[in-house]
Short mmCIF file of C-alpha atoms in Angstrom, two decimals:
data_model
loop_
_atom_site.label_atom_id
_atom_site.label_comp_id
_atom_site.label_asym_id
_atom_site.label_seq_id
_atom_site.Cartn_x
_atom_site.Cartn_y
_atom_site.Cartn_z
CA UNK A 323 100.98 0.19 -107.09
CA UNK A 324 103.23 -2.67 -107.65
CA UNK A 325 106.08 -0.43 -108.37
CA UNK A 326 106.07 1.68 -105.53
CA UNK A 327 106.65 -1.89 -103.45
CA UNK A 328 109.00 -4.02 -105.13
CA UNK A 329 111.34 -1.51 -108.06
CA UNK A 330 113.47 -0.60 -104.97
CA UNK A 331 113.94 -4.46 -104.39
CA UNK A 332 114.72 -4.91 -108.39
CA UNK A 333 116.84 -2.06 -108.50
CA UNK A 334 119.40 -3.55 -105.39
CA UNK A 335 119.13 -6.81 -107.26
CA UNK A 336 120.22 -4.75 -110.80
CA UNK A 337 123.17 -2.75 -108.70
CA UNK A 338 124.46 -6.00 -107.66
CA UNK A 339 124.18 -8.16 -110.74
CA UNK A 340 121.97 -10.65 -108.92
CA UNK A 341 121.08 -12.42 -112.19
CA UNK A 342 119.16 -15.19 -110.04
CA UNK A 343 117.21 -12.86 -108.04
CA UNK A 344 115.98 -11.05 -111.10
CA UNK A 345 114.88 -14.26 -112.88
CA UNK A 346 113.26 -14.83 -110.02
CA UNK A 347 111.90 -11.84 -109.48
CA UNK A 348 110.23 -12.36 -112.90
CA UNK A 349 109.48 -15.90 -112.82
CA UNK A 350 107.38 -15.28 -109.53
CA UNK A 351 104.94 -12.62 -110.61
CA UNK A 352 102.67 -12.80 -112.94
CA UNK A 353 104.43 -11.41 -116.67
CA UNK A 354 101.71 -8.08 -116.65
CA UNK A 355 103.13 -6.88 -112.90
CA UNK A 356 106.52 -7.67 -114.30
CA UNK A 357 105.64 -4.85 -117.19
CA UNK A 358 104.10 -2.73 -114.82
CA UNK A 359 107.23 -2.29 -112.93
CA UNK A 360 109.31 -2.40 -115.62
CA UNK A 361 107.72 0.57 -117.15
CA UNK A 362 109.19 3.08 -114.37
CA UNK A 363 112.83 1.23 -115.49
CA UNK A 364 115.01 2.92 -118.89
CA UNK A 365 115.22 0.68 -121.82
CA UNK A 366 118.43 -0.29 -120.55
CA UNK A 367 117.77 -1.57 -117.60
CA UNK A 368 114.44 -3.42 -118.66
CA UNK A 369 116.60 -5.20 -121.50
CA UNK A 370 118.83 -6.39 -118.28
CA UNK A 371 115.91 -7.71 -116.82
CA UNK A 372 114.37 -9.08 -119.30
CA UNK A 373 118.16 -11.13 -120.12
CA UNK A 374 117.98 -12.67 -117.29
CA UNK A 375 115.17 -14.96 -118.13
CA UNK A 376 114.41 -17.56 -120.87
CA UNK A 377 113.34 -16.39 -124.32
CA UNK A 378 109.88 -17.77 -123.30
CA UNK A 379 109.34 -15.60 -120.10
CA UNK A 380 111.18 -12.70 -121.84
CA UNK A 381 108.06 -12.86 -124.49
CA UNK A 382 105.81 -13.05 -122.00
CA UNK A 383 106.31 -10.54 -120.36
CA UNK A 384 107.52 -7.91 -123.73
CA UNK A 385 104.32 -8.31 -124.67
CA UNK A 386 102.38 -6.41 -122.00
CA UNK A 387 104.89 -3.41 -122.47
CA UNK A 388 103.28 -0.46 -124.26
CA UNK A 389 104.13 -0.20 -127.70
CA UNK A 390 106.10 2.78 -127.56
CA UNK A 391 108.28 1.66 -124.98
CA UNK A 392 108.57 -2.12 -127.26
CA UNK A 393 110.44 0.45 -130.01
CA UNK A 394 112.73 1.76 -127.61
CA UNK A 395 113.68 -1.58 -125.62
CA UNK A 396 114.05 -2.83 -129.48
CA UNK A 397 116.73 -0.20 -130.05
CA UNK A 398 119.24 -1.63 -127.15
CA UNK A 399 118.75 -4.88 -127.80
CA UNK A 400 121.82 -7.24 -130.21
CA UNK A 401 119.98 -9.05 -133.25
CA UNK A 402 120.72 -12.36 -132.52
CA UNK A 403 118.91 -12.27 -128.80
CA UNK A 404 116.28 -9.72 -130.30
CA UNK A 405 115.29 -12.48 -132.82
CA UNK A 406 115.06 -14.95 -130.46
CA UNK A 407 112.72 -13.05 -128.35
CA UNK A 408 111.01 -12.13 -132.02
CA UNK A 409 110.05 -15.98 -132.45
CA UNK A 410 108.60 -16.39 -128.86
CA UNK A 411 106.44 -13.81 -129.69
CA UNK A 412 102.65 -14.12 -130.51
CA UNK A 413 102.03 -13.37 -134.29
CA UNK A 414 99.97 -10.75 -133.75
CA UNK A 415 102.02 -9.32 -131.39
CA UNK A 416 105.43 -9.52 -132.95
CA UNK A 417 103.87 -8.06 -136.35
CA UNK A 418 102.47 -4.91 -134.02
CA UNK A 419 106.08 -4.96 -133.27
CA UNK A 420 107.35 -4.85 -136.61
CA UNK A 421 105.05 -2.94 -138.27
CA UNK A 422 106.11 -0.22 -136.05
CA UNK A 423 110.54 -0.89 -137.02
CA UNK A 424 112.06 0.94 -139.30
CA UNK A 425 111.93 -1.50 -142.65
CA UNK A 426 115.74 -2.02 -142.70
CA UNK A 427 115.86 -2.71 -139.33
CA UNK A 428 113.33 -5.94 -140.03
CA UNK A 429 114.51 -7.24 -142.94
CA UNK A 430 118.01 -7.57 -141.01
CA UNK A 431 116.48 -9.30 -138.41
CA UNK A 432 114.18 -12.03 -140.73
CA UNK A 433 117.06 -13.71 -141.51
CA UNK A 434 117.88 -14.37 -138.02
CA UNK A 435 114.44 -15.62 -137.45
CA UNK A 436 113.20 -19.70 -138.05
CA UNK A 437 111.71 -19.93 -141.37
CA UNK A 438 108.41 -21.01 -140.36
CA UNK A 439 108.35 -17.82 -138.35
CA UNK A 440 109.70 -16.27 -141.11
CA UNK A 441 106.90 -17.02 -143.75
CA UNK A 442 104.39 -16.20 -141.08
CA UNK A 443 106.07 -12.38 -140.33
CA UNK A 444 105.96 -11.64 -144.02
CA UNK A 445 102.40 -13.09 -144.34
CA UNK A 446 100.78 -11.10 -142.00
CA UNK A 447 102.78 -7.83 -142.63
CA UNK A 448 101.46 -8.01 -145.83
CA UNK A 449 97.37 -7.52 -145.24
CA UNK A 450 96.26 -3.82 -145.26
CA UNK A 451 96.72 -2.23 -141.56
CA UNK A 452 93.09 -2.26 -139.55
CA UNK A 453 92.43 -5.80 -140.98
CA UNK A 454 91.36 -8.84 -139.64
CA UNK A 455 94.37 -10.09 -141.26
CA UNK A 456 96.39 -7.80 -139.54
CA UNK A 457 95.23 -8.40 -136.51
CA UNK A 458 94.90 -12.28 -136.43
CA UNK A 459 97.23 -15.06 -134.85
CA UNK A 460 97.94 -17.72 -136.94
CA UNK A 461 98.51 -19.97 -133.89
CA UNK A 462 94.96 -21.99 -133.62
CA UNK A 463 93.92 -25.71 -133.26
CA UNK A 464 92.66 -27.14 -136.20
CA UNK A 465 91.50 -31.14 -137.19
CA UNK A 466 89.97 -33.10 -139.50
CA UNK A 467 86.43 -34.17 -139.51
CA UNK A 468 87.44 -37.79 -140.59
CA UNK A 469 88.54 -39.01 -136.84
CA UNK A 470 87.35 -40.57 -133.87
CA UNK A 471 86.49 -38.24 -130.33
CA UNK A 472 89.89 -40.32 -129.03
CA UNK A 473 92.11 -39.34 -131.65
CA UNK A 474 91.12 -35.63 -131.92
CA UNK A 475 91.94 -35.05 -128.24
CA UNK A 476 95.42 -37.10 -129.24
CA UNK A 477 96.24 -34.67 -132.12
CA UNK A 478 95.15 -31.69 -129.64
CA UNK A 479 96.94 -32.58 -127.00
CA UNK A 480 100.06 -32.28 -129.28
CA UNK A 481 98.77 -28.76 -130.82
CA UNK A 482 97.63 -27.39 -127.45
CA UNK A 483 101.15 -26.15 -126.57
CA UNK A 484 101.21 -23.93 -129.98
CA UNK A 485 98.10 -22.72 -130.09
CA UNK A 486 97.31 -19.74 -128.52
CA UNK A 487 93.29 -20.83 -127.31
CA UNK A 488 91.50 -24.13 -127.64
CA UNK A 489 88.55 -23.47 -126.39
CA UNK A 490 87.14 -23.68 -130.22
CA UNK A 491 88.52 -26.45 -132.34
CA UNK A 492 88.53 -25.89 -136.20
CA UNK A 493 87.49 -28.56 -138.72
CA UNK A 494 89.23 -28.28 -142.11
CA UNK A 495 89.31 -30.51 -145.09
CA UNK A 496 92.85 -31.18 -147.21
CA UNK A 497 92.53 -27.93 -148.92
CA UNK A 498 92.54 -26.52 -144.60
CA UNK A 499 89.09 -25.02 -146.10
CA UNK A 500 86.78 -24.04 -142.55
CA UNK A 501 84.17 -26.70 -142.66
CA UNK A 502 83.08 -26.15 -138.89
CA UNK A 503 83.22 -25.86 -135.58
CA UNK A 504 83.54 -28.16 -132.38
CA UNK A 505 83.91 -26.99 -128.95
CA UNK A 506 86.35 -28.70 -126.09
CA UNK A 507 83.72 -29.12 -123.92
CA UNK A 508 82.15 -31.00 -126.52
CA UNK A 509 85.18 -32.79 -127.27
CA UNK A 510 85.41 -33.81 -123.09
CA UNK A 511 81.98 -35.13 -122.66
CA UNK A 512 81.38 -37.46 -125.86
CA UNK A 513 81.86 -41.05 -126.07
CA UNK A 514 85.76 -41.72 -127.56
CA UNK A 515 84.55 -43.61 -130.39
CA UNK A 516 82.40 -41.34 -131.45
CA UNK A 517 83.18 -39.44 -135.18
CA UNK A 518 84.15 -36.14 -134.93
CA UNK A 519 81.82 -35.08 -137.73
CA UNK A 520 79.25 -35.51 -135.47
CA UNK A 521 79.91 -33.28 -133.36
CA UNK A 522 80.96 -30.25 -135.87
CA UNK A 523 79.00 -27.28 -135.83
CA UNK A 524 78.51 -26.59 -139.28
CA UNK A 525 76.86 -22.81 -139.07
CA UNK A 526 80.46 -21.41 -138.57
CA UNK A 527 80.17 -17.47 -138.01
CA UNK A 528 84.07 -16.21 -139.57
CA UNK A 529 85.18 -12.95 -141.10
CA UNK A 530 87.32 -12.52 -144.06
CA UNK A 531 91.12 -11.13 -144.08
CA UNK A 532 90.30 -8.18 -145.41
CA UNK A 533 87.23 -7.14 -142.67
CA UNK A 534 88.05 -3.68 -140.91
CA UNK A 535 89.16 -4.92 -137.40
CA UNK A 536 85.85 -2.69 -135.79
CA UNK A 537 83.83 -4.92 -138.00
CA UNK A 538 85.53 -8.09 -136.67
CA UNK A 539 85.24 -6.97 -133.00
CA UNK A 540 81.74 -6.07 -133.12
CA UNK A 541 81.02 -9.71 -134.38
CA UNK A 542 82.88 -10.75 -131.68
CA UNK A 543 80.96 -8.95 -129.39
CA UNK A 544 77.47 -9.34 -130.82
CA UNK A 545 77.84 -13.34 -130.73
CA UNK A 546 79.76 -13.19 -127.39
CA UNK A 547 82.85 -15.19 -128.60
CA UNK A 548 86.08 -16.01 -127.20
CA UNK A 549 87.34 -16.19 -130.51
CA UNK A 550 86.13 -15.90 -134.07
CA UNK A 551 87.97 -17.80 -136.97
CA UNK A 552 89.30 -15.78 -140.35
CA UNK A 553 88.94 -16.76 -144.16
CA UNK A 554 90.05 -16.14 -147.08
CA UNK A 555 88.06 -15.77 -150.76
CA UNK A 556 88.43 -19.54 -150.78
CA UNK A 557 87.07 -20.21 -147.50
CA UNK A 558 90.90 -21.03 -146.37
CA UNK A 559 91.32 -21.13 -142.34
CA UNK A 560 94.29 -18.63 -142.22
CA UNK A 561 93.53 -17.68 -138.66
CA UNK A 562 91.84 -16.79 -135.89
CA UNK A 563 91.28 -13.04 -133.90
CA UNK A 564 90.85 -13.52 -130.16
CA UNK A 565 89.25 -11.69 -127.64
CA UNK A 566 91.84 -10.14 -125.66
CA UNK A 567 92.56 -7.97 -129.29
CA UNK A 568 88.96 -7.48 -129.82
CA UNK A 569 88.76 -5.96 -126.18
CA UNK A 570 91.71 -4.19 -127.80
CA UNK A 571 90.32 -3.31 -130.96
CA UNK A 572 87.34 -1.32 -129.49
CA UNK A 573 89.11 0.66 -127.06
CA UNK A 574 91.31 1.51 -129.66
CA UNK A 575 88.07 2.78 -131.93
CA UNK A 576 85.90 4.65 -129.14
CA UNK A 577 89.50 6.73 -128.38
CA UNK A 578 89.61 7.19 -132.16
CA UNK A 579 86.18 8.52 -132.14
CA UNK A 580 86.65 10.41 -128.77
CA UNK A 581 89.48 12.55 -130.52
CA UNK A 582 88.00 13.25 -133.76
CA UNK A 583 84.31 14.12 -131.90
CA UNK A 584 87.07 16.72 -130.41
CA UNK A 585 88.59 17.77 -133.45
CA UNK A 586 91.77 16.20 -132.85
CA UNK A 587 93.78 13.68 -135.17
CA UNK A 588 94.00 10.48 -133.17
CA UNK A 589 97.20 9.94 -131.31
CA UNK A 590 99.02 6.74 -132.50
CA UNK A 591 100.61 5.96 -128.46
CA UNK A 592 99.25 7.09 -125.33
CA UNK A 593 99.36 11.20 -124.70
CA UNK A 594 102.00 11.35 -122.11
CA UNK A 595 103.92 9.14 -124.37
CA UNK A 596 103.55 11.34 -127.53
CA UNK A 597 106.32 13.95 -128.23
CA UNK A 598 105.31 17.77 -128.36
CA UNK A 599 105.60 17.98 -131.76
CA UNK A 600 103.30 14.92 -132.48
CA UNK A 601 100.84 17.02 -130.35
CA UNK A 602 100.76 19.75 -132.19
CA UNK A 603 100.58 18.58 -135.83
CA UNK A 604 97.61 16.09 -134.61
CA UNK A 605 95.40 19.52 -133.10
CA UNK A 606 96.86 22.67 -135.50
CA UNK A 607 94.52 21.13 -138.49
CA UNK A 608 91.83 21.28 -137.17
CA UNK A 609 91.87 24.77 -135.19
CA UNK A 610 93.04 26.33 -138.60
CA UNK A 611 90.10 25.38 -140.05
CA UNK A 612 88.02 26.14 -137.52
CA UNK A 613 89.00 29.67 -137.72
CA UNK A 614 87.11 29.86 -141.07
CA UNK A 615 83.74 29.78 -139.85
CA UNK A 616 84.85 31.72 -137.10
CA UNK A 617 85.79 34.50 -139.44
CA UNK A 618 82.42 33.70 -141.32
CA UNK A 619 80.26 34.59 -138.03
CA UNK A 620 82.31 37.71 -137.82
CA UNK A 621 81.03 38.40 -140.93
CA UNK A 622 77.49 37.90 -140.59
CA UNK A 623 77.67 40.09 -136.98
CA UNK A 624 78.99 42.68 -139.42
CA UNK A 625 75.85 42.20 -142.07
CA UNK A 626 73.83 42.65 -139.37
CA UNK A 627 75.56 45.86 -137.52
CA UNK A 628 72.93 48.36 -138.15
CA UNK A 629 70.07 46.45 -136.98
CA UNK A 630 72.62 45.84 -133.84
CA UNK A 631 73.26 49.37 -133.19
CA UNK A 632 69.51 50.24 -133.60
CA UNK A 633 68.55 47.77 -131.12
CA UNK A 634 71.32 47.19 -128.36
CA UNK A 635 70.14 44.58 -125.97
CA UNK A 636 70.14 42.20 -129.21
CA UNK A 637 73.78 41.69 -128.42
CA UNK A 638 73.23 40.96 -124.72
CA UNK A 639 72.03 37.79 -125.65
CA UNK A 640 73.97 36.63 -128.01
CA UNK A 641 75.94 33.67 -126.06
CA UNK A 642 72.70 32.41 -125.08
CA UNK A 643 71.54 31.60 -128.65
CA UNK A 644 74.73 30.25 -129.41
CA UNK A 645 75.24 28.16 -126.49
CA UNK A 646 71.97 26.59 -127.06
CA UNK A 647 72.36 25.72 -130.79
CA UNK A 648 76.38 24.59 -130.32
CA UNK A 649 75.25 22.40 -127.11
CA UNK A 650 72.04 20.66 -129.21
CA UNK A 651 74.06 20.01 -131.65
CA UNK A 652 76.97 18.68 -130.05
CA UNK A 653 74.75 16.08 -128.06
CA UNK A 654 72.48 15.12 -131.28
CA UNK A 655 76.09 14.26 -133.04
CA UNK A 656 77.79 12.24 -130.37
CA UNK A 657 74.39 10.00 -130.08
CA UNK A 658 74.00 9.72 -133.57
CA UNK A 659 78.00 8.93 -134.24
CA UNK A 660 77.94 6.51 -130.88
CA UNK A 661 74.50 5.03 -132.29
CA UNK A 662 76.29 4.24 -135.75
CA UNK A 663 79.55 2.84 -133.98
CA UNK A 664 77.29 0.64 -131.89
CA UNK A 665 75.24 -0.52 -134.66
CA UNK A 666 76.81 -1.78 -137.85
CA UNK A 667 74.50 -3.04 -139.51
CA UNK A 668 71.86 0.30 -139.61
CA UNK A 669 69.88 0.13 -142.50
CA UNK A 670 68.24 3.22 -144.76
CA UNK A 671 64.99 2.99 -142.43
CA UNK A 672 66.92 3.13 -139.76
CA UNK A 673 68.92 6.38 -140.27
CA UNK A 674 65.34 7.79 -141.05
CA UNK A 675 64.20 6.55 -138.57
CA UNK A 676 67.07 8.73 -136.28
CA UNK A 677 66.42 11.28 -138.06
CA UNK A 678 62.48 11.35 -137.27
CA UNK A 679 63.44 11.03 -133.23
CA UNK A 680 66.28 13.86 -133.26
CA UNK A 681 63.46 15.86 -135.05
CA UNK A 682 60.82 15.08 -132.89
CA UNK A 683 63.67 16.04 -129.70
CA UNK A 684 64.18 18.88 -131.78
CA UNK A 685 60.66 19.94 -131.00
CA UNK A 686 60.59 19.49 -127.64
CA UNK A 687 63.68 20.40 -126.31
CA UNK A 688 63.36 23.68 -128.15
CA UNK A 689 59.97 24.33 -126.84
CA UNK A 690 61.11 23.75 -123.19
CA UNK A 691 64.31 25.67 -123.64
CA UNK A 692 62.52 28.62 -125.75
CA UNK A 693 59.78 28.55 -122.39
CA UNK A 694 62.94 28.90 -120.08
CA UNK A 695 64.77 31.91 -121.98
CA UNK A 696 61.45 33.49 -123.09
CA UNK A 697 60.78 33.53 -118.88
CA UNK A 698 64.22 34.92 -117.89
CA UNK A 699 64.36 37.35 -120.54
CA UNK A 700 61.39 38.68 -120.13
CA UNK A 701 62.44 39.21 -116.08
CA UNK A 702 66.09 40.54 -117.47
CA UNK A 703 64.49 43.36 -119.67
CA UNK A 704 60.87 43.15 -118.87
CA UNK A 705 60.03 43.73 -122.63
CA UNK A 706 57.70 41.15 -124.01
CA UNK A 707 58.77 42.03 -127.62
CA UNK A 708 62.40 41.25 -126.43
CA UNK A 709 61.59 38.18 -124.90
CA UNK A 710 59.31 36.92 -127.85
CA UNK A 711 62.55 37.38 -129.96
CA UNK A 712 65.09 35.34 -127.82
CA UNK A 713 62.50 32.76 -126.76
CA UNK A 714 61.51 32.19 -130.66
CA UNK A 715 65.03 32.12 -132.04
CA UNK A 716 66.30 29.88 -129.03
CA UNK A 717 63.24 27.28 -130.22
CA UNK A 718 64.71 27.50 -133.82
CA UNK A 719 68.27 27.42 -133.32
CA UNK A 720 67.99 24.47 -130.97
CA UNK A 721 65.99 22.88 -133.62
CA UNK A 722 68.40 23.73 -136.23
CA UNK A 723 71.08 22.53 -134.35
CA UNK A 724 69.65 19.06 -133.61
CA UNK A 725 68.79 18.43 -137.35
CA UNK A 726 71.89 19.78 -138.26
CA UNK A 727 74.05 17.54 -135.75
CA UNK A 728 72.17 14.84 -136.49
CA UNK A 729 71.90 15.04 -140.33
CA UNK A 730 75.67 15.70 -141.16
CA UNK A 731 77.05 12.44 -139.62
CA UNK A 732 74.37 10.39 -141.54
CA UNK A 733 75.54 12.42 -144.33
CA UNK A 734 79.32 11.43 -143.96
CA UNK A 735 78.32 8.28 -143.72
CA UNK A 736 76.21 8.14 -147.19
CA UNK A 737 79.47 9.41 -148.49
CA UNK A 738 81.55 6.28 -146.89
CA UNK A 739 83.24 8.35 -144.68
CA UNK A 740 83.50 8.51 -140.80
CA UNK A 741 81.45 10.08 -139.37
CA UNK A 742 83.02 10.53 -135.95
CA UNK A 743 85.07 13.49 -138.53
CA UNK A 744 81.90 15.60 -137.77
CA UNK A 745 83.40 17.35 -134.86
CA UNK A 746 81.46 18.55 -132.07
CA UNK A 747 83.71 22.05 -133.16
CA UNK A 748 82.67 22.01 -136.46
CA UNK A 749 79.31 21.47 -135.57
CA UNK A 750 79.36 24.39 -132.90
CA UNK A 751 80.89 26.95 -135.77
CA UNK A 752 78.59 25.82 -138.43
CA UNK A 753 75.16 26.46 -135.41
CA UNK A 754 77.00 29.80 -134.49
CA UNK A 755 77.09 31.08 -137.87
CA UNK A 756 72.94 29.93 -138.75
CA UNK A 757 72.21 30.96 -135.23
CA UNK A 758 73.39 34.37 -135.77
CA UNK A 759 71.40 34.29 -139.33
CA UNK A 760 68.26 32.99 -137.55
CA UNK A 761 68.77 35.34 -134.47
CA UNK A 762 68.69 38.47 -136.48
CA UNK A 763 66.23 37.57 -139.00
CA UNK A 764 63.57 36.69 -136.17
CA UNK A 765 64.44 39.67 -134.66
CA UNK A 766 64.09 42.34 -137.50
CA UNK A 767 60.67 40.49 -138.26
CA UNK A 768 59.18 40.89 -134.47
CA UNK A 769 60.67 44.19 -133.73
CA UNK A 770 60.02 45.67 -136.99
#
């Protein structure tokens, strides 16, 4: 929207070199409508932009560009005013950033970079990718529990520019081990001689480095916090994850899930974004396999040929018993994967306890869809035999399908893996090939 209205105005200003205008331009709007407009711009361009403001603003606003688009503004930009706009950078987001370079293309821009800044790049680059460590910023307030009210809101007041929230406080000892918690409100409303350490909240929720960032995220979300501090194996304050990444994090992890439920490897940038070729190697997996139990129901249709060719209106309804077992199962699946995403912590009883309720759906919803086809079979071919056989194998391929779509997630994740790689495809080919099975085999019983 933004775009439409003022990237004629910026573009004048960039045809006449109106380096005032532009930093005005981007000192007036907020830094997130600045990237919104500077998306429609080439790298070249946004890079002139972005020059024309300080190394503060130019951070600012860098960060709210998409990735992608970061890698390619990266490319145009000299090292010396590329590291400055490193070190403005939150530490989070500058290690997104650099995760993403090619390896000699950071290690010639370190030395460019403050040492402090320095030592914190090479920190965080080093914890595993999907961590809490890789995801933190190491830019928090922090104090010790052996002051006055007065003097921690002193030693804030000189941290507060730094520090990327303050809403929380952290309470360390000399070793910076977490000992608790103290709020700014609280900080606001008690007396200024009053000690500190009565106001710390000692039952300090935190995660450790190495948490998976969806574990850290649903803390975050379960305990409603604006931020959530991270340890590590000594109890070490290293840093905090905020909520603007956790709000990050998840979107990030329901996408992940939405693509593999679809049988497609998850796309690293945004699809419009991704090349052709990215495209392709992320989907051709998965539709290769899937032609194996594609070739497998061929082969069972073949098995099953004679009793076919005996009894012709079997075939007719075909795509009804498939459809019903590939849809059952495709629902059961997504609510039990969306169930486990939602719910870390599901015990043993609990996954039995899924599996009792997509068995008892099982039941019903086959019973109601078996009454439906048995009704509008029997009014297709008005044969009772014929529509005892497709109302009977509808009520125990929906059945199988449920169990099926439910149980094989559960299973993956006995096995520690995802379960969101149960596919609603697979699924489908796997209840298209027992269908078939069960579709015949009911059928040569009643007819016969």
């Amino acid at each position: 929207m933004y775009g439409r209205l003022l990237l004629p105005e910026l573009q004048v200003m960039l045809n006449e070199n109106d380096t005032e205008g532009v930093k005005e331009f981007c000192d007036a709007l907020y830094p997130a409508v600045t990237a919104e407009i500077l998306e429609e711009l080439n790298s070249q361009d946004v890079w002139r932009v972005l020059a024309c403001s300080t190394p503060e603003k130019q951070a600012e606003i860098f960060q709210f560009l998409a990735l992608p688009q970061q890698i390619e503004i990266v490319g145009v930009i000299d090292r010396e005013p590329l590291s400055k706009l490193i070190e403005e950078m939150a530490p989070d987001d500058r290690v997104d950033l650099l995760s993403r370079m090619d390896d000699d293309h950071v290690e010639e821009l370190l030395p460019l970079i403050a040492q402090a800044e320095r030592r914190d790049i090479r920190k965080l680059l080093s914890y595993p990718e999907d961590s809490a460590g890789a995801i933190m910023t190491t830019e928090y307030a922090s104090l010790p529990e052996n002051i006055s009210v007065s003097q921690a809101l002193e030693r804030l007041r000189l941290q507060a520019p730094d520090s990327e929230i303050i809403s929380y406080i952290y309470v360390v000892d000399e070793g910076r081990r977490l000992q608790g918690i103290v709020s700014l409100r609280e900080l606001i409303f008690a007396r200024p001689t009053r000690p500190l350490s009565e106001l710390i909240n000692r039952d300090v929720i935190s995660v450790r480095v190495d948490d998976d960032q969806e574990f850290v995220a649903q803390q975050m979300a379960k305990y409603d916090f604006v931020a959530i501090p991270v340890v590590d194996r000594q109890n070490q304050l290293v840093g905090i994850v905020t909520h603007d990444d956790a709000i990050d994090i998840m979107q990030e992890e329901a996408t992940e899930d939405t693509y593999r439920l679809a049988a497609v490897e998850p796309l690293e940038d945004s699809y419009l974004s991704t090349s052709v070729k990215t495209v392709i190697q992320k989907r051709i997996g998965w539709l290769i396999f899937l032609l194996v139990p594609s070739f497998l129901a061929a082969k069972v249709l073949e098995h099953y040929e004679a009793i076919s060719d005996k009894y012709e209106w079997l075939v007719l309804f075909i795509p009804l018993i498939l459809a019903s077992g590939g849809n059952a199962g495709s629902q059961s699946a997504t609510l039990i994967i969306r169930a486990m995403a939602l719910e870390s912590n599901i015990q043993q009883g609990d996954l039995r306890a899924l599996l009792r309720k997509e068995l008892q759906l099982g039941l019903l919803l086959g019973s109601g869809l078996a009454l439906i086809s048995f009704f509008i079979s029997w009014a297709f071919t008005a044969q009772l035999i014929q529509a005892s056989v497709v109302g009977l194998a509808v009520f125990l391929v929906v059945l199988m399908g449920i169990s099926a779509g439910g149980m094989l997630p559960m299973g993956f994740r006995r096995l520690g893996m995802d379960p969101a790689l149960m596919s609603n495809p697979f699924i489908t080919a796997l209840v298209d090939i027992l269908g078939l099975i069960i579709y015949f085999q009911v059928a040569m019983y009643l007819v016969s």
